[in-house]
JSON list of C-alpha atoms and ligand atoms in Angstrom, two decimals:
[
{"chain": "A", "resi": 531, "resn": "UNK", "atom": "CA", "xyz": [4.38, 19.88, 8.55]},
{"chain": "A", "resi": 532, "resn": "UNK", "atom": "CA", "xyz": [7.15, 18.20, 6.51]},
{"chain": "A", "resi": 533, "resn": "UNK", "atom": "CA", "xyz": [9.60, 20.91, 7.12]},
{"chain": "A", "resi": 534, "resn": "UNK", "atom": "CA", "xyz": [9.55, 19.93, 10.92]},
{"chain": "A", "resi": 535, "resn": "UNK", "atom": "CA", "xyz": [12.69, 17.74, 12.04]},
{"chain": "A", "resi": 536, "resn": "UNK", "atom": "CA", "xyz": [11.64, 14.21, 13.07]},
{"chain": "A", "resi": 537, "resn": "UNK", "atom": "CA", "xyz": [13.46, 11.35, 14.23]},
{"chain": "A", "resi": 538, "resn": "UNK", "atom": "CA", "xyz": [13.21, 7.65, 13.61]},
{"chain": "A", "resi": 539, "resn": "UNK", "atom": "CA", "xyz": [13.27, 5.04, 16.35]},
{"chain": "A", "resi": 540, "resn": "UNK", "atom": "CA", "xyz": [13.68, 1.52, 15.33]},
{"chain": "A", "resi": 541, "resn": "UNK", "atom": "CA", "xyz": [10.33, -0.37, 16.20]},
{"chain": "A", "resi": 542, "resn": "UNK", "atom": "CA", "xyz": [10.85, -3.76, 14.44]},
{"chain": "A", "resi": 543, "resn": "UNK", "atom": "CA", "xyz": [14.20, -4.99, 13.03]},
{"chain": "A", "resi": 544, "resn": "UNK", "atom": "CA", "xyz": [15.04, -6.42, 9.55]},
{"chain": "A", "resi": 545, "resn": "UNK", "atom": "CA", "xyz": [15.97, -9.60, 11.04]},
{"chain": "A", "resi": 546, "resn": "UNK", "atom": "CA", "xyz": [12.76, -9.69, 12.91]},
{"chain": "A", "resi": 547, "resn": "UNK", "atom": "CA", "xyz": [10.49, -8.94, 9.75]},
{"chain": "A", "resi": 548, "resn": "UNK", "atom": "CA", "xyz": [12.40, -11.56, 7.86]},
{"chain": "A", "resi": 549, "resn": "UNK", "atom": "CA", "xyz": [11.80, -14.16, 10.27]},
{"chain": "A", "resi": 550, "resn": "UNK", "atom": "CA", "xyz": [7.96, -13.27, 10.27]},
{"chain": "A", "resi": 551, "resn": "UNK", "atom": "CA", "xyz": [7.67, -13.27, 6.52]},
{"chain": "A", "resi": 552, "resn": "UNK", "atom": "CA", "xyz": [8.97, -16.54, 6.40]},
{"chain": "A", "resi": 553, "resn": "UNK", "atom": "CA", "xyz": [6.53, -17.76, 8.72]},
{"chain": "A", "resi": 554, "resn": "UNK", "atom": "CA", "xyz": [3.55, -15.81, 7.05]},
{"chain": "A", "resi": 555, "resn": "UNK", "atom": "CA", "xyz": [4.77, -17.42, 3.82]},
{"chain": "A", "resi": 556, "resn": "UNK", "atom": "CA", "xyz": [4.42, -21.24, 5.19]},
{"chain": "A", "resi": 557, "resn": "UNK", "atom": "CA", "xyz": [1.06, -20.24, 6.67]},
{"chain": "A", "resi": 558, "resn": "UNK", "atom": "CA", "xyz": [-0.22, -18.90, 3.37]},
{"chain": "A", "resi": 559, "resn": "UNK", "atom": "CA", "xyz": [1.28, -21.95, 1.37]},
{"chain": "A", "resi": 560, "resn": "UNK", "atom": "CA", "xyz": [-0.47, -24.21, 3.87]},
{"chain": "A", "resi": 561, "resn": "UNK", "atom": "CA", "xyz": [-3.72, -22.59, 2.86]},
{"chain": "A", "resi": 562, "resn": "UNK", "atom": "CA", "xyz": [-3.08, -22.40, -1.02]},
{"chain": "A", "resi": 563, "resn": "UNK", "atom": "CA", "xyz": [-1.19, -25.53, -1.57]},
{"chain": "A", "resi": 564, "resn": "UNK", "atom": "CA", "xyz": [-3.88, -27.17, -3.91]},
{"chain": "A", "resi": 565, "resn": "UNK", "atom": "CA", "xyz": [-3.46, -24.03, -6.01]},
{"chain": "A", "resi": 566, "resn": "UNK", "atom": "CA", "xyz": [-2.71, -24.01, -9.57]},
{"chain": "A", "resi": 567, "resn": "UNK", "atom": "CA", "xyz": [-1.77, -20.23, -9.55]},
{"chain": "A", "resi": 568, "resn": "UNK", "atom": "CA", "xyz": [-1.96, -17.82, -6.67]},
{"chain": "A", "resi": 569, "resn": "UNK", "atom": "CA", "xyz": [-2.52, -14.04, -7.80]},
{"chain": "A", "resi": 570, "resn": "UNK", "atom": "CA", "xyz": [-0.61, -11.82, -5.25]},
{"chain": "A", "resi": 571, "resn": "UNK", "atom": "CA", "xyz": [-1.86, -8.61, -5.35]},
{"chain": "A", "resi": 572, "resn": "UNK", "atom": "CA", "xyz": [-0.04, -5.72, -4.17]},
{"chain": "A", "resi": 573, "resn": "UNK", "atom": "CA", "xyz": [-1.25, -2.24, -2.74]},
{"chain": "A", "resi": 574, "resn": "UNK", "atom": "CA", "xyz": [0.89, 0.55, -4.22]},
{"chain": "A", "resi": 575, "resn": "UNK", "atom": "CA", "xyz": [3.16, 1.86, -3.08]},
{"chain": "A", "resi": 576, "resn": "UNK", "atom": "CA", "xyz": [3.80, 0.75, 0.69]},
{"chain": "A", "resi": 577, "resn": "UNK", "atom": "CA", "xyz": [3.59, -3.01, 0.13]},
{"chain": "A", "resi": 578, "resn": "UNK", "atom": "CA", "xyz": [6.25, -3.19, -2.72]},
{"chain": "A", "resi": 579, "resn": "UNK", "atom": "CA", "xyz": [9.15, -4.35, -0.50]},
{"chain": "A", "resi": 580, "resn": "UNK", "atom": "CA", "xyz": [6.77, -6.89, 1.34]},
{"chain": "A", "resi": 581, "resn": "UNK", "atom": "CA", "xyz": [5.49, -8.43, -1.61]},
{"chain": "A", "resi": 582, "resn": "UNK", "atom": "CA", "xyz": [9.21, -8.67, -3.13]},
{"chain": "A", "resi": 583, "resn": "UNK", "atom": "CA", "xyz": [9.97, -10.59, 0.36]},
{"chain": "A", "resi": 584, "resn": "UNK", "atom": "CA", "xyz": [6.89, -12.86, 0.73]},
{"chain": "A", "resi": 585, "resn": "UNK", "atom": "CA", "xyz": [6.57, -14.05, -2.87]},
{"chain": "A", "resi": 586, "resn": "UNK", "atom": "CA", "xyz": [10.35, -15.17, -2.98]},
{"chain": "A", "resi": 587, "resn": "UNK", "atom": "CA", "xyz": [9.65, -17.13, 0.38]},
{"chain": "A", "resi": 588, "resn": "UNK", "atom": "CA", "xyz": [6.17, -18.84, -1.32]},
{"chain": "A", "resi": 589, "resn": "UNK", "atom": "CA", "xyz": [7.00, -22.19, -3.15]},
{"chain": "A", "resi": 590, "resn": "UNK", "atom": "CA", "xyz": [3.77, -21.77, -5.18]},
{"chain": "A", "resi": 591, "resn": "UNK", "atom": "CA", "xyz": [3.19, -20.94, -8.68]},
{"chain": "A", "resi": 592, "resn": "UNK", "atom": "CA", "xyz": [2.30, -17.19, -8.09]},
{"chain": "A", "resi": 593, "resn": "UNK", "atom": "CA", "xyz": [1.38, -14.04, -10.32]},
{"chain": "A", "resi": 594, "resn": "UNK", "atom": "CA", "xyz": [1.72, -10.75, -9.08]},
{"chain": "A", "resi": 595, "resn": "UNK", "atom": "CA", "xyz": [-0.48, -7.84, -10.07]},
{"chain": "A", "resi": 596, "resn": "UNK", "atom": "CA", "xyz": [-0.92, -4.38, -8.28]},
{"chain": "A", "resi": 597, "resn": "UNK", "atom": "CA", "xyz": [-3.66, -1.83, -7.33]},
{"chain": "A", "resi": 598, "resn": "UNK", "atom": "CA", "xyz": [-2.88, 1.52, -6.23]},
{"chain": "A", "resi": 599, "resn": "UNK", "atom": "CA", "xyz": [-5.10, 3.31, -4.18]},
{"chain": "A", "resi": 600, "resn": "UNK", "atom": "CA", "xyz": [-5.50, 6.94, -3.41]},
{"chain": "A", "resi": 601, "resn": "UNK", "atom": "CA", "xyz": [-2.83, 7.85, -0.14]},
{"chain": "A", "resi": 602, "resn": "UNK", "atom": "CA", "xyz": [-2.77, 9.92, 2.71]},
{"chain": "A", "resi": 603, "resn": "UNK", "atom": "CA", "xyz": [-0.92, 12.70, 0.58]},
{"chain": "A", "resi": 604, "resn": "UNK", "atom": "CA", "xyz": [1.85, 13.85, 2.67]},
{"chain": "A", "resi": 605, "resn": "UNK", "atom": "CA", "xyz": [-0.22, 13.90, 5.85]},
{"chain": "A", "resi": 606, "resn": "UNK", "atom": "CA", "xyz": [-0.37, 11.39, 9.01]},
{"chain": "A", "resi": 607, "resn": "UNK", "atom": "CA", "xyz": [-4.43, 11.23, 8.46]},
{"chain": "A", "resi": 608, "resn": "UNK", "atom": "CA", "xyz": [-6.36, 8.86, 6.37]},
{"chain": "A", "resi": 609, "resn": "UNK", "atom": "CA", "xyz": [-8.45, 10.70, 3.94]},
{"chain": "A", "resi": 610, "resn": "UNK", "atom": "CA", "xyz": [-11.13, 7.68, 4.43]},
{"chain": "A", "resi": 611, "resn": "UNK", "atom": "CA", "xyz": [-12.43, 8.29, 0.85]},
{"chain": "A", "resi": 612, "resn": "UNK", "atom": "CA", "xyz": [-10.42, 5.53, -1.17]},
{"chain": "A", "resi": 613, "resn": "UNK", "atom": "CA", "xyz": [-10.11, 5.77, -4.85]},
{"chain": "A", "resi": 614, "resn": "UNK", "atom": "CA", "xyz": [-8.35, 3.24, -7.34]},
{"chain": "A", "resi": 615, "resn": "UNK", "atom": "CA", "xyz": [-5.67, 4.83, -8.96]},
{"chain": "A", "resi": 616, "resn": "UNK", "atom": "CA", "xyz": [-4.56, 1.95, -10.97]},
{"chain": "A", "resi": 617, "resn": "UNK", "atom": "CA", "xyz": [-6.58, -1.41, -11.42]},
{"chain": "A", "resi": 618, "resn": "UNK", "atom": "CA", "xyz": [-5.35, -4.91, -12.18]},
{"chain": "A", "resi": 619, "resn": "UNK", "atom": "CA", "xyz": [-3.79, -5.85, -15.27]},
{"chain": "A", "resi": 620, "resn": "UNK", "atom": "CA", "xyz": [-5.36, -9.33, -15.18]},
{"chain": "A", "resi": 621, "resn": "UNK", "atom": "CA", "xyz": [-8.80, -11.17, -14.52]},
{"chain": "A", "resi": 622, "resn": "UNK", "atom": "CA", "xyz": [-9.16, -12.61, -11.01]},
{"chain": "A", "resi": 623, "resn": "UNK", "atom": "CA", "xyz": [-12.52, -14.64, -11.71]},
{"chain": "A", "resi": 624, "resn": "UNK", "atom": "CA", "xyz": [-12.59, -18.10, -10.68]},
{"chain": "A", "resi": 625, "resn": "UNK", "atom": "CA", "xyz": [-8.87, -17.44, -9.39]},
{"chain": "A", "resi": 626, "resn": "UNK", "atom": "CA", "xyz": [-6.93, -17.59, -5.89]},
{"chain": "A", "resi": 627, "resn": "UNK", "atom": "CA", "xyz": [-6.24, -14.25, -4.75]},
{"chain": "A", "resi": 628, "resn": "UNK", "atom": "CA", "xyz": [-3.82, -12.81, -2.03]},
{"chain": "A", "resi": 629, "resn": "UNK", "atom": "CA", "xyz": [-3.89, -8.98, -1.24]},
{"chain": "A", "resi": 630, "resn": "UNK", "atom": "CA", "xyz": [-0.73, -7.86, 0.22]},
{"chain": "A", "resi": 631, "resn": "UNK", "atom": "CA", "xyz": [-0.97, -4.86, 2.35]},
{"chain": "A", "resi": 632, "resn": "UNK", "atom": "CA", "xyz": [1.75, -3.05, 4.18]},
{"chain": "A", "resi": 633, "resn": "UNK", "atom": "CA", "xyz": [-0.65, -1.47, 7.16]},
{"chain": "A", "resi": 634, "resn": "UNK", "atom": "CA", "xyz": [-4.59, -2.17, 8.18]},
{"chain": "A", "resi": 635, "resn": "UNK", "atom": "CA", "xyz": [-5.08, 1.11, 9.76]},
{"chain": "A", "resi": 636, "resn": "UNK", "atom": "CA", "xyz": [-8.68, 2.66, 9.83]},
{"chain": "A", "resi": 637, "resn": "UNK", "atom": "CA", "xyz": [-9.39, -0.18, 7.37]},
{"chain": "A", "resi": 638, "resn": "UNK", "atom": "CA", "xyz": [-11.26, 1.68, 4.93]},
{"chain": "A", "resi": 639, "resn": "UNK", "atom": "CA", "xyz": [-8.62, 0.93, 2.18]},
{"chain": "A", "resi": 640, "resn": "UNK", "atom": "CA", "xyz": [-8.81, -2.51, 2.76]},
{"chain": "A", "resi": 641, "resn": "UNK", "atom": "CA", "xyz": [-12.31, -2.62, 2.93]},
{"chain": "A", "resi": 642, "resn": "UNK", "atom": "CA", "xyz": [-12.82, -0.85, -0.43]},
{"chain": "A", "resi": 643, "resn": "UNK", "atom": "CA", "xyz": [-10.27, -3.00, -2.43]},
{"chain": "A", "resi": 644, "resn": "UNK", "atom": "CA", "xyz": [-11.71, -6.17, -0.82]},
{"chain": "A", "resi": 645, "resn": "UNK", "atom": "CA", "xyz": [-15.48, -5.20, -1.88]},
{"chain": "A", "resi": 646, "resn": "UNK", "atom": "CA", "xyz": [-13.93, -4.28, -5.46]},
{"chain": "A", "resi": 647, "resn": "UNK", "atom": "CA", "xyz": [-12.27, -7.74, -5.73]},
{"chain": "A", "resi": 648, "resn": "UNK", "atom": "CA", "xyz": [-14.95, -9.72, -4.45]},
{"chain": "A", "resi": 649, "resn": "UNK", "atom": "CA", "xyz": [-17.51, -8.30, -6.88]},
{"chain": "A", "resi": 650, "resn": "UNK", "atom": "CA", "xyz": [-15.65, -10.06, -9.41]},
{"chain": "A", "resi": 651, "resn": "UNK", "atom": "CA", "xyz": [-16.04, -13.27, -8.04]},
{"chain": "A", "resi": 652, "resn": "UNK", "atom": "CA", "xyz": [-12.41, -15.02, -7.26]},
{"chain": "A", "resi": 653, "resn": "UNK", "atom": "CA", "xyz": [-12.66, -18.27, -6.25]},
{"chain": "A", "resi": 654, "resn": "UNK", "atom": "CA", "xyz": [-10.74, -17.41, -2.68]},
{"chain": "A", "resi": 655, "resn": "UNK", "atom": "CA", "xyz": [-9.65, -14.03, -1.41]},
{"chain": "A", "resi": 656, "resn": "UNK", "atom": "CA", "xyz": [-7.35, -13.59, 1.70]},
{"chain": "A", "resi": 657, "resn": "UNK", "atom": "CA", "xyz": [-5.30, -11.15, 2.96]},
{"chain": "A", "resi": 658, "resn": "UNK", "atom": "CA", "xyz": [-1.76, -10.83, 4.46]},
{"chain": "A", "resi": 659, "resn": "UNK", "atom": "CA", "xyz": [-0.78, -7.46, 6.00]},
{"chain": "A", "resi": 660, "resn": "UNK", "atom": "CA", "xyz": [2.53, -6.84, 7.41]},
{"chain": "A", "resi": 661, "resn": "UNK", "atom": "CA", "xyz": [1.15, -4.40, 10.29]},
{"chain": "A", "resi": 662, "resn": "UNK", "atom": "CA", "xyz": [-2.15, -3.84, 12.00]},
{"chain": "A", "resi": 663, "resn": "UNK", "atom": "CA", "xyz": [-3.23, -0.83, 14.36]},
{"chain": "A", "resi": 664, "resn": "UNK", "atom": "CA", "xyz": [-6.26, -2.34, 15.76]},
{"chain": "A", "resi": 665, "resn": "UNK", "atom": "CA", "xyz": [-6.76, 0.46, 18.01]},
{"chain": "A", "resi": 666, "resn": "UNK", "atom": "CA", "xyz": [-7.14, 2.73, 14.67]},
{"chain": "A", "resi": 667, "resn": "UNK", "atom": "CA", "xyz": [-10.03, 0.94, 13.10]},
{"chain": "A", "resi": 668, "resn": "UNK", "atom": "CA", "xyz": [-13.27, 2.48, 11.68]},
{"chain": "A", "resi": 669, "resn": "UNK", "atom": "CA", "xyz": [-14.11, -0.48, 9.91]},
{"chain": "A", "resi": 670, "resn": "UNK", "atom": "CA", "xyz": [-14.78, -3.86, 11.18]},
{"chain": "A", "resi": 671, "resn": "UNK", "atom": "CA", "xyz": [-12.36, -5.67, 9.20]},
{"chain": "A", "resi": 672, "resn": "UNK", "atom": "CA", "xyz": [-9.05, -7.78, 9.66]},
{"chain": "A", "resi": 673, "resn": "UNK", "atom": "CA", "xyz": [-6.73, -9.31, 7.34]},
{"chain": "A", "resi": 674, "resn": "UNK", "atom": "CA", "xyz": [-6.36, -13.19, 7.43]},
{"chain": "A", "resi": 675, "resn": "UNK", "atom": "CA", "xyz": [-2.70, -13.07, 8.01]},
{"chain": "A", "resi": 676, "resn": "UNK", "atom": "CA", "xyz": [-0.97, -10.18, 10.07]},
{"chain": "A", "resi": 677, "resn": "UNK", "atom": "CA", "xyz": [2.73, -9.61, 10.55]},
{"chain": "A", "resi": 678, "resn": "UNK", "atom": "CA", "xyz": [2.92, -7.52, 13.81]},
{"chain": "A", "resi": 679, "resn": "UNK", "atom": "CA", "xyz": [0.06, -5.55, 15.34]},
{"chain": "A", "resi": 680, "resn": "UNK", "atom": "CA", "xyz": [1.55, -2.37, 16.75]},
{"chain": "A", "resi": 681, "resn": "UNK", "atom": "CA", "xyz": [0.30, 0.55, 18.62]},
{"chain": "A", "resi": 682, "resn": "UNK", "atom": "CA", "xyz": [-1.13, 3.64, 17.26]},
{"chain": "A", "resi": 683, "resn": "UNK", "atom": "CA", "xyz": [2.15, 5.14, 16.14]},
{"chain": "A", "resi": 684, "resn": "UNK", "atom": "CA", "xyz": [2.96, 6.60, 12.90]},
{"chain": "A", "resi": 685, "resn": "UNK", "atom": "CA", "xyz": [5.70, 4.20, 11.09]},
{"chain": "A", "resi": 686, "resn": "UNK", "atom": "CA", "xyz": [8.06, 4.51, 8.12]},
{"chain": "A", "resi": 687, "resn": "UNK", "atom": "CA", "xyz": [10.34, 1.96, 6.44]},
{"chain": "A", "resi": 688, "resn": "UNK", "atom": "CA", "xyz": [10.40, -1.30, 4.86]},
{"chain": "A", "resi": 689, "resn": "UNK", "atom": "CA", "xyz": [8.39, 0.06, 2.05]},
{"chain": "A", "resi": 690, "resn": "UNK", "atom": "CA", "xyz": [6.45, 2.45, 4.21]},
{"chain": "A", "resi": 691, "resn": "UNK", "atom": "CA", "xyz": [6.66, 6.20, 3.79]},
{"chain": "A", "resi": 692, "resn": "UNK", "atom": "CA", "xyz": [6.13, 9.46, 5.50]},
{"chain": "A", "resi": 693, "resn": "UNK", "atom": "CA", "xyz": [5.80, 11.88, 2.52]},
{"chain": "A", "resi": 694, "resn": "UNK", "atom": "CA", "xyz": [7.42, 9.50, 0.30]},
{"chain": "A", "resi": 695, "resn": "UNK", "atom": "CA", "xyz": [10.13, 9.15, 2.12]},
{"chain": "A", "resi": 696, "resn": "UNK", "atom": "CA", "xyz": [11.97, 6.59, 4.11]},
{"chain": "A", "resi": 697, "resn": "UNK", "atom": "CA", "xyz": [10.51, 3.74, 2.03]},
{"chain": "A", "resi": 698, "resn": "UNK", "atom": "CA", "xyz": [14.36, 2.48, 1.67]},
{"chain": "A", "resi": 699, "resn": "UNK", "atom": "CA", "xyz": [14.76, 1.90, 5.57]},
{"chain": "A", "resi": 700, "resn": "UNK", "atom": "CA", "xyz": [15.25, -2.08, 6.09]},
{"chain": "A", "resi": 701, "resn": "UNK", "atom": "CA", "xyz": [13.46, -1.98, 9.59]},
{"chain": "A", "resi": 702, "resn": "UNK", "atom": "CA", "xyz": [10.36, -0.56, 10.61]},
{"chain": "A", "resi": 703, "resn": "UNK", "atom": "CA", "xyz": [10.81, 2.72, 12.51]},
{"chain": "A", "resi": 704, "resn": "UNK", "atom": "CA", "xyz": [8.37, 4.97, 14.50]},
{"chain": "A", "resi": 705, "resn": "UNK", "atom": "CA", "xyz": [8.18, 8.83, 13.47]},
{"chain": "A", "resi": 706, "resn": "UNK", "atom": "CA", "xyz": [9.05, 10.97, 16.53]},
{"chain": "A", "resi": 707, "resn": "UNK", "atom": "CA", "xyz": [8.92, 14.76, 16.72]},
{"chain": "A", "resi": 708, "resn": "UNK", "atom": "CA", "xyz": [11.29, 15.81, 19.41]},
{"chain": "A", "resi": 709, "resn": "UNK", "atom": "CA", "xyz": [9.87, 18.81, 21.27]},
{"chain": "A", "resi": 710, "resn": "UNK", "atom": "CA", "xyz": [12.47, 21.32, 21.34]},
{"chain": "L", "resi": 1952, "resn": "LIG", "atom": "P1", "xyz": [-6.53, 2.43, 6.18]},
{"chain": "L", "resi": 1952, "resn": "LIG", "atom": "O1", "xyz": [-7.36, 3.03, 4.94]},
{"chain": "L", "resi": 1952, "resn": "LIG", "atom": "O2", "xyz": [-6.51, 3.76, 7.38]},
{"chain": "L", "resi": 1952, "resn": "LIG", "atom": "O3", "xyz": [-6.66, 1.51, 6.95]},
{"chain": "L", "resi": 1952, "resn": "LIG", "atom": "O4", "xyz": [-5.01, 3.23, 5.65]},
{"chain": "L", "resi": 1952, "resn": "LIG", "atom": "C1", "xyz": [-4.39, 2.05, 5.26]},
{"chain": "L", "resi": 1952, "resn": "LIG", "atom": "C2", "xyz": [-3.20, 3.02, 4.63]},
{"chain": "L", "resi": 1952, "resn": "LIG", "atom": "O5", "xyz": [-2.66, 4.16, 5.42]},
{"chain": "L", "resi": 1952, "resn": "LIG", "atom": "C3", "xyz": [-1.86, 1.98, 4.43]},
{"chain": "L", "resi": 1952, "resn": "LIG", "atom": "O6", "xyz": [-1.83, 1.30, 3.23]},
{"chain": "L", "resi": 1952, "resn": "LIG", "atom": "C4", "xyz": [-0.82, 2.87, 4.42]},
{"chain": "L", "resi": 1952, "resn": "LIG", "atom": "O7", "xyz": [-0.35, 3.28, 3.29]},
{"chain": "L", "resi": 1952, "resn": "LIG", "atom": "C5", "xyz": [-1.25, 3.98, 5.02]},
{"chain": "L", "resi": 1952, "resn": "LIG", "atom": "N1", "xyz": [-0.71, 4.28, 6.53]},
{"chain": "L", "resi": 1952, "resn": "LIG", "atom": "C6", "xyz": [-1.69, 3.72, 7.81]},
{"chain": "L", "resi": 1952, "resn": "LIG", "atom": "N2", "xyz": [-0.92, 4.14, 8.76]},
{"chain": "L", "resi": 1952, "resn": "LIG", "atom": "C7", "xyz": [0.23, 4.37, 8.23]},
{"chain": "L", "resi": 1952, "resn": "LIG", "atom": "C8", "xyz": [1.68, 4.66, 9.20]},
{"chain": "L", "resi": 1952, "resn": "LIG", "atom": "O8", "xyz": [1.76, 4.65, 10.51]},
{"chain": "L", "resi": 1952, "resn": "LIG", "atom": "N3", "xyz": [2.67, 5.23, 8.39]},
{"chain": "L", "resi": 1952, "resn": "LIG", "atom": "C9", "xyz": [2.62, 5.42, 6.84]},
{"chain": "L", "resi": 1952, "resn": "LIG", "atom": "N4", "xyz": [1.56, 5.01, 6.20]},
{"chain": "L", "resi": 1952, "resn": "LIG", "atom": "C10", "xyz": [0.39, 4.76, 6.87]},
{"chain": "L", "resi": 1953, "resn": "LIG", "atom": "MG1", "xyz": [-0.81, 1.50, 1.89]}
]
């Protein structure tokens, strides 16, 4: 599969992403403006570029932590069974928590992570997802804030990979396999 040649068509430009990240940060700041500390939790690895840009636009006292969940492997299909590969370093009980995710697809990953975090009794728990593919949803879940809703396409760039490649693209593009 990964041997097949594919091309990447730009879908969302770096400039459009930057403007949206700024707007999202404004909304998040409005929601948490009274916080003494916001714990921003990135889901590895896909959210690493997004979280880096987002926290730099967030004019709040923040702490950054990460969770890593089992991924798709090298396929384009969700495994649906979510495992925690790396847990938070810090406690979140009684704290304000913002989960930062790259894409909400079937919803299984976010659902699993939120249930786990909720069981630790944070004061507030919200989610900011860069992308949402609502047509793919299998679990009824939605991020508090979404950057862009996109159709059912496999995308890469801005932290998001296909078989670990293309995370360093500054824009978001869709993967296409040209028919010979
Ligand atoms: P879900 O559990 O099906 O919602 O999957 C969420 C995770 O699958 C995301 O955090 C991504 O890491 C990955 N994923 C979903 N769609 C894509 C895609 O189009 N490109 C790359 N990774 C994706
Ligand atoms: Mg992910």
